[in-house]
PDB file of C-alpha atoms in Angstrom:
ATOM      1  CA  UNK A   1     136.218  99.323  99.123  1.00  0.00           C
ATOM      2  CA  UNK A   2     132.789 100.334  99.347  1.00  0.00           C
ATOM      3  CA  UNK A   3     132.034 101.460  95.797  1.00  0.00           C
ATOM      4  CA  UNK A   4     133.194  98.168  94.393  1.00  0.00           C
ATOM      5  CA  UNK A   5     131.053  96.304  96.708  1.00  0.00           C
ATOM      6  CA  UNK A   6     128.276  98.383  95.714  1.00  0.00           C
ATOM      7  CA  UNK A   7     128.817  97.596  92.255  1.00  0.00           C
ATOM      8  CA  UNK A   8     129.563  93.735  92.835  1.00  0.00           C
ATOM      9  CA  UNK A   9     126.439  93.388  94.717  1.00  0.00           C
ATOM     10  CA  UNK A  10     124.205  95.023  92.610  1.00  0.00           C
ATOM     11  CA  UNK A  11     125.993  93.226  89.605  1.00  0.00           C
ATOM     12  CA  UNK A  12     124.893  89.850  91.192  1.00  0.00           C
ATOM     13  CA  UNK A  13     121.466  90.980  91.972  1.00  0.00           C
ATOM     14  CA  UNK A  14     121.010  92.095  88.409  1.00  0.00           C
ATOM     15  CA  UNK A  15     122.250  88.810  86.882  1.00  0.00           C
ATOM     16  CA  UNK A  16     119.882  86.592  88.812  1.00  0.00           C
ATOM     17  CA  UNK A  17     116.865  88.594  88.746  1.00  0.00           C
ATOM     18  CA  UNK A  18     114.109  88.517  85.786  1.00  0.00           C
ATOM     19  CA  UNK A  19     110.595  89.691  85.780  1.00  0.00           C
ATOM     20  CA  UNK A  20     110.764  93.188  86.914  1.00  0.00           C
ATOM     21  CA  UNK A  21     108.566  94.973  89.731  1.00  0.00           C
ATOM     22  CA  UNK A  22     109.321  93.539  92.948  1.00  0.00           C
ATOM     23  CA  UNK A  23     111.030  90.287  92.102  1.00  0.00           C
ATOM     24  CA  UNK A  24     114.369  91.966  93.059  1.00  0.00           C
ATOM     25  CA  UNK A  25     113.201  93.457  96.359  1.00  0.00           C
ATOM     26  CA  UNK A  26     113.856  89.978  98.539  1.00  0.00           C
ATOM     27  CA  UNK A  27     117.439  89.987  97.162  1.00  0.00           C
ATOM     28  CA  UNK A  28     118.014  93.506  97.786  1.00  0.00           C
ATOM     29  CA  UNK A  29     116.579  93.420 101.232  1.00  0.00           C
ATOM     30  CA  UNK A  30     118.847  90.367 102.283  1.00  0.00           C
ATOM     31  CA  UNK A  31     122.138  91.991 100.815  1.00  0.00           C
ATOM     32  CA  UNK A  32     121.416  95.429 102.323  1.00  0.00           C
ATOM     33  CA  UNK A  33     120.797  93.849 105.917  1.00  0.00           C
ATOM     34  CA  UNK A  34     123.855  91.720 105.434  1.00  0.00           C
ATOM     35  CA  UNK A  35     126.425  94.479 104.016  1.00  0.00           C
ATOM     36  CA  UNK A  36     124.850  97.692 105.113  1.00  0.00           C
ATOM     37  CA  UNK A  37     122.646  97.040 107.920  1.00  0.00           C
ATOM     38  CA  UNK A  38     124.028  99.650 110.194  1.00  0.00           C
ATOM     39  CA  UNK A  39     123.297 102.552 107.610  1.00  0.00           C
ATOM     40  CA  UNK A  40     119.864 101.346 106.192  1.00  0.00           C
ATOM     41  CA  UNK A  41     117.358  99.976 108.862  1.00  0.00           C
ATOM     42  CA  UNK A  42     114.343  97.761 107.733  1.00  0.00           C
ATOM     43  CA  UNK A  43     112.163 101.022 107.878  1.00  0.00           C
ATOM     44  CA  UNK A  44     114.413 102.893 105.812  1.00  0.00           C
ATOM     45  CA  UNK A  45     114.435 100.351 103.037  1.00  0.00           C
ATOM     46  CA  UNK A  46     110.610 100.336 103.055  1.00  0.00           C
ATOM     47  CA  UNK A  47     110.768 104.128 102.661  1.00  0.00           C
ATOM     48  CA  UNK A  48     113.090 103.385  99.579  1.00  0.00           C
ATOM     49  CA  UNK A  49     110.679 101.086  98.164  1.00  0.00           C
ATOM     50  CA  UNK A  50     107.920 103.926  98.342  1.00  0.00           C
ATOM     51  CA  UNK A  51     110.500 106.562  96.869  1.00  0.00           C
ATOM     52  CA  UNK A  52     111.443 104.067  93.897  1.00  0.00           C
ATOM     53  CA  UNK A  53     107.728 103.159  93.256  1.00  0.00           C
ATOM     54  CA  UNK A  54     106.771 106.854  92.921  1.00  0.00           C
ATOM     55  CA  UNK A  55     109.644 107.633  90.469  1.00  0.00           C
ATOM     56  CA  UNK A  56     109.541 106.959  86.870  1.00  0.00           C
ATOM     57  CA  UNK A  57     111.738 104.106  85.540  1.00  0.00           C
ATOM     58  CA  UNK A  58     112.325 100.510  86.453  1.00  0.00           C
ATOM     59  CA  UNK A  59     111.677  99.843  90.352  1.00  0.00           C
ATOM     60  CA  UNK A  60     114.920  97.761  90.801  1.00  0.00           C
ATOM     61  CA  UNK A  61     117.185 100.271  89.008  1.00  0.00           C
ATOM     62  CA  UNK A  62     115.707 103.012  91.113  1.00  0.00           C
ATOM     63  CA  UNK A  63     116.203 101.109  94.365  1.00  0.00           C
ATOM     64  CA  UNK A  64     119.873 100.516  93.177  1.00  0.00           C
ATOM     65  CA  UNK A  65     120.306 104.186  92.657  1.00  0.00           C
ATOM     66  CA  UNK A  66     118.893 105.104  96.133  1.00  0.00           C
ATOM     67  CA  UNK A  67     120.794 102.410  98.084  1.00  0.00           C
ATOM     68  CA  UNK A  68     124.085 103.511  96.225  1.00  0.00           C
ATOM     69  CA  UNK A  69     123.639 107.246  97.164  1.00  0.00           C
ATOM     70  CA  UNK A  70     123.079 106.420 100.709  1.00  0.00           C
ATOM     71  CA  UNK A  71     125.688 103.873 101.192  1.00  0.00           C
ATOM     72  CA  UNK A  72     128.372 105.661  99.038  1.00  0.00           C
ATOM     73  CA  UNK A  73     127.430 109.187 100.661  1.00  0.00           C
ATOM     74  CA  UNK A  74     127.830 107.917 104.292  1.00  0.00           C
ATOM     75  CA  UNK A  75     130.357 109.928 106.082  1.00  0.00           C
ATOM     76  CA  UNK A  76     131.311 111.494 102.845  1.00  0.00           C
ATOM     77  CA  UNK A  77     130.248 114.422 100.601  1.00  0.00           C
ATOM     78  CA  UNK A  78     127.535 114.611  97.831  1.00  0.00           C
ATOM     79  CA  UNK A  79     129.969 113.765  95.114  1.00  0.00           C
ATOM     80  CA  UNK A  80     130.789 110.447  96.465  1.00  0.00           C
ATOM     81  CA  UNK A  81     126.883 109.696  96.916  1.00  0.00           C
ATOM     82  CA  UNK A  82     126.507 110.479  93.275  1.00  0.00           C
ATOM     83  CA  UNK A  83     129.436 107.916  92.738  1.00  0.00           C
ATOM     84  CA  UNK A  84     127.838 105.396  94.880  1.00  0.00           C
ATOM     85  CA  UNK A  85     124.514 105.529  92.942  1.00  0.00           C
ATOM     86  CA  UNK A  86     126.508 105.502  89.544  1.00  0.00           C
ATOM     87  CA  UNK A  87     128.368 102.266  90.544  1.00  0.00           C
ATOM     88  CA  UNK A  88     125.146 100.456  92.123  1.00  0.00           C
ATOM     89  CA  UNK A  89     123.013 101.547  89.173  1.00  0.00           C
ATOM     90  CA  UNK A  90     125.554 100.251  86.502  1.00  0.00           C
ATOM     91  CA  UNK A  91     126.064  97.103  88.494  1.00  0.00           C
ATOM     92  CA  UNK A  92     122.398  96.478  88.162  1.00  0.00           C
ATOM     93  CA  UNK A  93     121.779  97.221  84.586  1.00  0.00           C
ATOM     94  CA  UNK A  94     124.903  95.592  83.377  1.00  0.00           C
ATOM     95  CA  UNK A  95     123.892  92.101  83.433  1.00  0.00           C
ATOM     96  CA  UNK A  96     120.808  92.491  81.423  1.00  0.00           C
ATOM     97  CA  UNK A  97     122.484  94.719  79.050  1.00  0.00           C
ATOM     98  CA  UNK A  98     125.054  92.272  78.286  1.00  0.00           C
ATOM     99  CA  UNK A  99     122.489  89.479  78.011  1.00  0.00           C
ATOM    100  CA  UNK A 100     120.463  91.435  75.584  1.00  0.00           C
ATOM    101  CA  UNK A 101     123.514  92.271  73.447  1.00  0.00           C
ATOM    102  CA  UNK A 102     124.349  88.588  73.272  1.00  0.00           C
ATOM    103  CA  UNK A 103     120.703  87.131  72.435  1.00  0.00           C
ATOM    104  CA  UNK A 104     119.458  90.255  70.725  1.00  0.00           C
ATOM    105  CA  UNK A 105     119.544  88.537  67.302  1.00  0.00           C
ATOM    106  CA  UNK A 106     117.997  85.232  68.246  1.00  0.00           C
ATOM    107  CA  UNK A 107     115.754  86.501  71.177  1.00  0.00           C
ATOM    108  CA  UNK A 108     112.695  84.875  70.180  1.00  0.00           C
ATOM    109  CA  UNK A 109     114.778  81.522  69.575  1.00  0.00           C
ATOM    110  CA  UNK A 110     116.300  82.141  73.068  1.00  0.00           C
ATOM    111  CA  UNK A 111     113.002  82.725  74.557  1.00  0.00           C
ATOM    112  CA  UNK A 112     111.260  79.762  73.133  1.00  0.00           C
ATOM    113  CA  UNK A 113     114.120  77.383  73.742  1.00  0.00           C
ATOM    114  CA  UNK A 114     113.477  74.419  75.987  1.00  0.00           C
ATOM    115  CA  UNK A 115     116.129  75.163  78.350  1.00  0.00           C
ATOM    116  CA  UNK A 116     114.991  78.651  79.030  1.00  0.00           C
ATOM    117  CA  UNK A 117     111.277  77.571  79.433  1.00  0.00           C
ATOM    118  CA  UNK A 118     112.337  75.027  81.724  1.00  0.00           C
ATOM    119  CA  UNK A 119     114.181  77.278  83.891  1.00  0.00           C
ATOM    120  CA  UNK A 120     111.405  79.787  83.863  1.00  0.00           C
ATOM    121  CA  UNK A 121     108.794  77.071  85.144  1.00  0.00           C
ATOM    122  CA  UNK A 122     110.642  77.002  88.147  1.00  0.00           C
ATOM    123  CA  UNK A 123     111.752  80.820  88.368  1.00  0.00           C
ATOM    124  CA  UNK A 124     108.130  82.244  88.032  1.00  0.00           C
ATOM    125  CA  UNK A 125     106.804  80.534  91.122  1.00  0.00           C
ATOM    126  CA  UNK A 126     110.035  81.138  92.913  1.00  0.00           C
ATOM    127  CA  UNK A 127     109.342  84.830  92.760  1.00  0.00           C
ATOM    128  CA  UNK A 128     105.797  84.432  94.272  1.00  0.00           C
ATOM    129  CA  UNK A 129     107.339  82.616  97.132  1.00  0.00           C
ATOM    130  CA  UNK A 130     110.173  85.273  97.393  1.00  0.00           C
ATOM    131  CA  UNK A 131     107.583  88.206  97.528  1.00  0.00           C
ATOM    132  CA  UNK A 132     105.585  86.234 100.033  1.00  0.00           C
ATOM    133  CA  UNK A 133     108.388  86.250 102.322  1.00  0.00           C
ATOM    134  CA  UNK A 134     109.198  89.987 102.015  1.00  0.00           C
ATOM    135  CA  UNK A 135     105.345  90.715 102.525  1.00  0.00           C
ATOM    136  CA  UNK A 136     105.955  88.732 105.856  1.00  0.00           C
ATOM    137  CA  UNK A 137     109.087  90.755 107.001  1.00  0.00           C
ATOM    138  CA  UNK A 138     107.680  94.077 106.097  1.00  0.00           C
ATOM    139  CA  UNK A 139     104.422  93.294 107.411  1.00  0.00           C
ATOM    140  CA  UNK A 140     106.300  92.415 110.826  1.00  0.00           C
ATOM    141  CA  UNK A 141     108.239  95.699 110.442  1.00  0.00           C
ATOM    142  CA  UNK A 142     105.123  97.802 109.903  1.00  0.00           C
ATOM    143  CA  UNK A 143     102.677  96.160 112.097  1.00  0.00           C
ATOM    144  CA  UNK A 144     104.904  94.756 114.864  1.00  0.00           C
ATOM    145  CA  UNK A 145     107.767  97.250 114.976  1.00  0.00           C
ATOM    146  CA  UNK A 146     108.354  96.385 118.771  1.00  0.00           C
ATOM    147  CA  UNK A 147     108.065  92.785 118.265  1.00  0.00           C
ATOM    148  CA  UNK A 148     105.352  90.125 117.652  1.00  0.00           C
ATOM    149  CA  UNK A 149     103.333  90.193 120.948  1.00  0.00           C
ATOM    150  CA  UNK A 150      99.776  90.970 122.311  1.00  0.00           C
ATOM    151  CA  UNK A 151     101.369  94.323 123.657  1.00  0.00           C
ATOM    152  CA  UNK A 152     100.601  95.951 120.306  1.00  0.00           C
ATOM    153  CA  UNK A 153      97.049  95.580 120.525  1.00  0.00           C
ATOM    154  CA  UNK A 154      97.148  98.114 123.320  1.00  0.00           C
ATOM    155  CA  UNK A 155      98.801 100.641 120.940  1.00  0.00           C
ATOM    156  CA  UNK A 156      96.729 102.946 118.677  1.00  0.00           C
ATOM    157  CA  UNK A 157      99.684 103.021 116.162  1.00  0.00           C
ATOM    158  CA  UNK A 158      98.915  99.151 115.426  1.00  0.00           C
ATOM    159  CA  UNK A 159      95.374 100.023 114.452  1.00  0.00           C
ATOM    160  CA  UNK A 160      96.063 103.105 112.400  1.00  0.00           C
ATOM    161  CA  UNK A 161      98.681 101.318 110.641  1.00  0.00           C
ATOM    162  CA  UNK A 162      96.506  98.123 109.806  1.00  0.00           C
ATOM    163  CA  UNK A 163      93.543 100.578 108.908  1.00  0.00           C
ATOM    164  CA  UNK A 164      95.794 102.544 106.246  1.00  0.00           C
ATOM    165  CA  UNK A 165      97.045  98.930 105.223  1.00  0.00           C
ATOM    166  CA  UNK A 166      93.507  97.835 104.598  1.00  0.00           C
ATOM    167  CA  UNK A 167      92.293 100.823 102.761  1.00  0.00           C
ATOM    168  CA  UNK A 168      95.366 101.061 100.596  1.00  0.00           C
ATOM    169  CA  UNK A 169      95.016  97.279  99.843  1.00  0.00           C
ATOM    170  CA  UNK A 170      91.403  97.710  98.811  1.00  0.00           C
ATOM    171  CA  UNK A 171      92.439 100.670  96.596  1.00  0.00           C
ATOM    172  CA  UNK A 172      95.408  98.694  95.140  1.00  0.00           C
ATOM    173  CA  UNK A 173      93.198  95.751  94.063  1.00  0.00           C
ATOM    174  CA  UNK A 174      90.919  98.188  92.428  1.00  0.00           C
ATOM    175  CA  UNK A 175      93.558  99.268  90.246  1.00  0.00           C
ATOM    176  CA  UNK A 176      94.360 102.693  91.806  1.00  0.00           C
ATOM    177  CA  UNK A 177      97.697 103.978  90.720  1.00  0.00           C
ATOM    178  CA  UNK A 178     100.543 103.252  93.231  1.00  0.00           C
ATOM    179  CA  UNK A 179     101.667 107.050  93.087  1.00  0.00           C
ATOM    180  CA  UNK A 180      98.100 107.845  94.403  1.00  0.00           C
ATOM    181  CA  UNK A 181      98.124 105.176  96.992  1.00  0.00           C
ATOM    182  CA  UNK A 182     101.610 106.672  98.430  1.00  0.00           C
ATOM    183  CA  UNK A 183     100.329 110.008  98.560  1.00  0.00           C
ATOM    184  CA  UNK A 184      97.166 109.127 100.244  1.00  0.00           C
ATOM    185  CA  UNK A 185      99.036 106.920 102.885  1.00  0.00           C
ATOM    186  CA  UNK A 186     101.585 109.806 103.171  1.00  0.00           C
ATOM    187  CA  UNK A 187      98.628 112.309 104.179  1.00  0.00           C
ATOM    188  CA  UNK A 188      96.877 109.672 106.497  1.00  0.00           C
ATOM    189  CA  UNK A 189     100.266 109.381 108.301  1.00  0.00           C
ATOM    190  CA  UNK A 190     100.777 113.041 108.709  1.00  0.00           C
ATOM    191  CA  UNK A 191      97.102 113.332 110.100  1.00  0.00           C
ATOM    192  CA  UNK A 192      97.773 110.502 112.387  1.00  0.00           C
ATOM    193  CA  UNK A 193     101.058 111.941 113.331  1.00  0.00           C
ATOM    194  CA  UNK A 194      99.530 115.335 114.622  1.00  0.00           C
ATOM    195  CA  UNK A 195      96.743 113.614 116.410  1.00  0.00           C
ATOM    196  CA  UNK A 196      99.690 112.077 118.283  1.00  0.00           C
ATOM    197  CA  UNK A 197      99.157 108.340 117.044  1.00  0.00           C
ATOM    198  CA  UNK A 198     102.901 107.862 116.231  1.00  0.00           C
ATOM    199  CA  UNK A 199     103.944 108.756 119.694  1.00  0.00           C
TER     200      UNK A 199
ATOM    201  CA  UNK B   1     123.044 105.135  74.554  1.00  0.00           C
ATOM    202  CA  UNK B   2     119.316 104.480  74.425  1.00  0.00           C
ATOM    203  CA  UNK B   3     119.864 102.609  77.738  1.00  0.00           C
ATOM    204  CA  UNK B   4     121.532 105.566  79.092  1.00  0.00           C
ATOM    205  CA  UNK B   5     118.459 107.833  78.090  1.00  0.00           C
ATOM    206  CA  UNK B   6     116.011 105.468  79.819  1.00  0.00           C
ATOM    207  CA  UNK B   7     118.172 105.276  82.969  1.00  0.00           C
ATOM    208  CA  UNK B   8     119.524 108.857  83.291  1.00  0.00           C
ATOM    209  CA  UNK B   9     116.058 110.893  84.270  1.00  0.00           C
ATOM    210  CA  UNK B  10     115.232 108.488  86.962  1.00  0.00           C
ATOM    211  CA  UNK B  11     118.754 108.422  88.032  1.00  0.00           C
ATOM    212  CA  UNK B  12     118.747 112.089  88.569  1.00  0.00           C
ATOM    213  CA  UNK B  13     115.306 112.119  90.217  1.00  0.00           C
ATOM    214  CA  UNK B  14     116.190 109.455  92.754  1.00  0.00           C
ATOM    215  CA  UNK B  15     119.426 111.327  93.457  1.00  0.00           C
ATOM    216  CA  UNK B  16     117.619 114.606  94.005  1.00  0.00           C
ATOM    217  CA  UNK B  17     115.045 112.773  96.243  1.00  0.00           C
ATOM    218  CA  UNK B  18     117.466 110.935  98.464  1.00  0.00           C
ATOM    219  CA  UNK B  19     119.263 114.339  99.131  1.00  0.00           C
ATOM    220  CA  UNK B  20     115.817 115.953  99.979  1.00  0.00           C
ATOM    221  CA  UNK B  21     114.857 113.199 102.220  1.00  0.00           C
ATOM    222  CA  UNK B  22     118.083 113.224 104.205  1.00  0.00           C
ATOM    223  CA  UNK B  23     117.784 116.895 104.712  1.00  0.00           C
ATOM    224  CA  UNK B  24     114.376 117.072 105.797  1.00  0.00           C
ATOM    225  CA  UNK B  25     114.139 113.728 107.601  1.00  0.00           C
ATOM    226  CA  UNK B  26     114.214 115.461 110.861  1.00  0.00           C
ATOM    227  CA  UNK B  27     110.850 117.218 110.321  1.00  0.00           C
ATOM    228  CA  UNK B  28     108.215 115.430 112.509  1.00  0.00           C
ATOM    229  CA  UNK B  29     105.811 115.970 109.282  1.00  0.00           C
ATOM    230  CA  UNK B  30     108.141 113.899 107.168  1.00  0.00           C
ATOM    231  CA  UNK B  31     108.474 111.274 109.756  1.00  0.00           C
ATOM    232  CA  UNK B  32     104.811 111.148 110.102  1.00  0.00           C
ATOM    233  CA  UNK B  33     104.072 110.574 106.446  1.00  0.00           C
ATOM    234  CA  UNK B  34     106.614 107.844 106.327  1.00  0.00           C
ATOM    235  CA  UNK B  35     104.799 106.229 108.925  1.00  0.00           C
ATOM    236  CA  UNK B  36     101.618 106.197 106.965  1.00  0.00           C
ATOM    237  CA  UNK B  37     103.619 105.273 103.712  1.00  0.00           C
ATOM    238  CA  UNK B  38     104.971 102.273 105.023  1.00  0.00           C
ATOM    239  CA  UNK B  39     101.628 100.762 105.615  1.00  0.00           C
ATOM    240  CA  UNK B  40     100.752 101.830 102.016  1.00  0.00           C
ATOM    241  CA  UNK B  41     103.879  99.999 100.723  1.00  0.00           C
ATOM    242  CA  UNK B  42     102.745  96.950 102.316  1.00  0.00           C
ATOM    243  CA  UNK B  43      99.329  97.178 100.564  1.00  0.00           C
ATOM    244  CA  UNK B  44     101.333  97.336  97.343  1.00  0.00           C
ATOM    245  CA  UNK B  45     103.326  94.472  97.809  1.00  0.00           C
ATOM    246  CA  UNK B  46     100.294  92.410  98.799  1.00  0.00           C
ATOM    247  CA  UNK B  47      99.082  93.396  95.336  1.00  0.00           C
ATOM    248  CA  UNK B  48     101.949  92.546  93.682  1.00  0.00           C
ATOM    249  CA  UNK B  49     102.158  89.108  95.223  1.00  0.00           C
ATOM    250  CA  UNK B  50      98.689  88.593  94.100  1.00  0.00           C
ATOM    251  CA  UNK B  51      99.405  89.618  90.663  1.00  0.00           C
ATOM    252  CA  UNK B  52     102.722  87.471  90.532  1.00  0.00           C
ATOM    253  CA  UNK B  53     100.665  84.520  91.726  1.00  0.00           C
ATOM    254  CA  UNK B  54      98.068  84.765  88.941  1.00  0.00           C
ATOM    255  CA  UNK B  55     100.854  84.989  86.234  1.00  0.00           C
ATOM    256  CA  UNK B  56     102.803  82.288  87.675  1.00  0.00           C
ATOM    257  CA  UNK B  57     102.098  78.857  86.003  1.00  0.00           C
ATOM    258  CA  UNK B  58      99.953  76.336  88.113  1.00  0.00           C
ATOM    259  CA  UNK B  59     100.571  72.771  89.010  1.00  0.00           C
ATOM    260  CA  UNK B  60     102.494  70.589  91.259  1.00  0.00           C
ATOM    261  CA  UNK B  61     106.041  71.649  90.127  1.00  0.00           C
ATOM    262  CA  UNK B  62     105.014  75.494  90.545  1.00  0.00           C
ATOM    263  CA  UNK B  63     103.576  75.014  94.007  1.00  0.00           C
ATOM    264  CA  UNK B  64     106.797  72.933  95.188  1.00  0.00           C
ATOM    265  CA  UNK B  65     108.924  75.955  93.979  1.00  0.00           C
ATOM    266  CA  UNK B  66     106.637  78.518  95.541  1.00  0.00           C
ATOM    267  CA  UNK B  67     106.687  76.836  99.011  1.00  0.00           C
ATOM    268  CA  UNK B  68     110.361  75.877  98.721  1.00  0.00           C
ATOM    269  CA  UNK B  69     111.355  79.495  98.025  1.00  0.00           C
ATOM    270  CA  UNK B  70     109.064  80.914 100.709  1.00  0.00           C
ATOM    271  CA  UNK B  71     110.302  78.781 103.245  1.00  0.00           C
ATOM    272  CA  UNK B  72     114.025  79.070 102.600  1.00  0.00           C
ATOM    273  CA  UNK B  73     113.936  82.779 102.414  1.00  0.00           C
ATOM    274  CA  UNK B  74     111.559  83.391 105.163  1.00  0.00           C
ATOM    275  CA  UNK B  75     112.862  80.893 107.849  1.00  0.00           C
ATOM    276  CA  UNK B  76     116.502  79.754 106.884  1.00  0.00           C
ATOM    277  CA  UNK B  77     119.603  82.032 106.425  1.00  0.00           C
ATOM    278  CA  UNK B  78     119.890  80.656 102.852  1.00  0.00           C
ATOM    279  CA  UNK B  79     121.157  83.292 100.356  1.00  0.00           C
ATOM    280  CA  UNK B  80     118.240  84.249  98.385  1.00  0.00           C
ATOM    281  CA  UNK B  81     120.423  84.160  95.166  1.00  0.00           C
ATOM    282  CA  UNK B  82     121.004  80.274  95.833  1.00  0.00           C
ATOM    283  CA  UNK B  83     117.332  80.012  96.273  1.00  0.00           C
ATOM    284  CA  UNK B  84     116.915  81.675  92.830  1.00  0.00           C
ATOM    285  CA  UNK B  85     119.349  79.613  91.192  1.00  0.00           C
ATOM    286  CA  UNK B  86     118.072  76.526  92.713  1.00  0.00           C
ATOM    287  CA  UNK B  87     114.492  76.912  91.841  1.00  0.00           C
ATOM    288  CA  UNK B  88     115.632  77.621  88.077  1.00  0.00           C
ATOM    289  CA  UNK B  89     117.650  74.255  88.117  1.00  0.00           C
ATOM    290  CA  UNK B  90     114.464  72.548  89.428  1.00  0.00           C
ATOM    291  CA  UNK B  91     112.325  73.950  86.875  1.00  0.00           C
ATOM    292  CA  UNK B  92     114.717  72.884  84.426  1.00  0.00           C
ATOM    293  CA  UNK B  93     115.083  69.371  85.636  1.00  0.00           C
ATOM    294  CA  UNK B  94     111.548  68.955  86.282  1.00  0.00           C
ATOM    295  CA  UNK B  95     110.466  69.959  82.746  1.00  0.00           C
ATOM    296  CA  UNK B  96     113.212  67.641  81.189  1.00  0.00           C
ATOM    297  CA  UNK B  97     111.703  64.791  83.355  1.00  0.00           C
ATOM    298  CA  UNK B  98     108.131  65.342  82.457  1.00  0.00           C
ATOM    299  CA  UNK B  99     109.150  65.860  78.782  1.00  0.00           C
ATOM    300  CA  UNK B 100     110.942  62.397  78.695  1.00  0.00           C
ATOM    301  CA  UNK B 101     107.935  60.648  80.403  1.00  0.00           C
ATOM    302  CA  UNK B 102     105.517  62.189  78.204  1.00  0.00           C
ATOM    303  CA  UNK B 103     107.449  61.440  75.127  1.00  0.00           C
ATOM    304  CA  UNK B 104     107.439  57.429  75.947  1.00  0.00           C
TER     305      UNK B 104
END
């Protein structure tokens, strides 16, 4: 049952993730490839990241909604797509909801407790390692879509992608808003497309 | 109820976007746009990696957890969830050990 699977998968992801932003991405990436790789390619998942980033609300919840709508709506109608996003979103929200209900009264004590601090001292750096591995795999997809080899150096698409990446990275480090960066990249992509770069 | 209020607007927007994208994904302009967007997303990820690194504690324990998590997720088929749980336990044990050693 795909809707139960959506709920349970995102419940599991929601339960072990803390620290918002992209911290959840490596896990979503792995689970999606494992379970729904036939419906959602690596490229599509990156497109999801762009959409989730440009939409208000927490990134991870947006990702869950999006994955749910695609997986749930596959071969079925729009109503089932809505149900799929509902299951995935509920799953990802529920763990933190439960935790907050339990510790709400003693939140500060909980956060300051030695056990929680100890776990955090391993988890915070772990997130850095996880995101680094996502950067590696998405970098491979974006720059070396046909496989890592010297042959890509002969393709203009490689240089255009690398150029867009470099400019956007500079803008990102100058604290330009992500939505603006995504819009600019889209414009550059369209311009390059009409010049015949993407083939 | 408050949670619902926070989640619902983005839920509806995402739903709408996912339908729109599926509707128009055959257009070449949309495909071109996403080619560019993917490179932009890679840039955003690099920025986020840098921010997370700055926020993370420094020191031997941190570097071991960072390297361990990276190598295990990037190069081995170990489930990411176990990597996260493992790093949590590693942090807990190492902080207990350091505390005990410091206390003596």
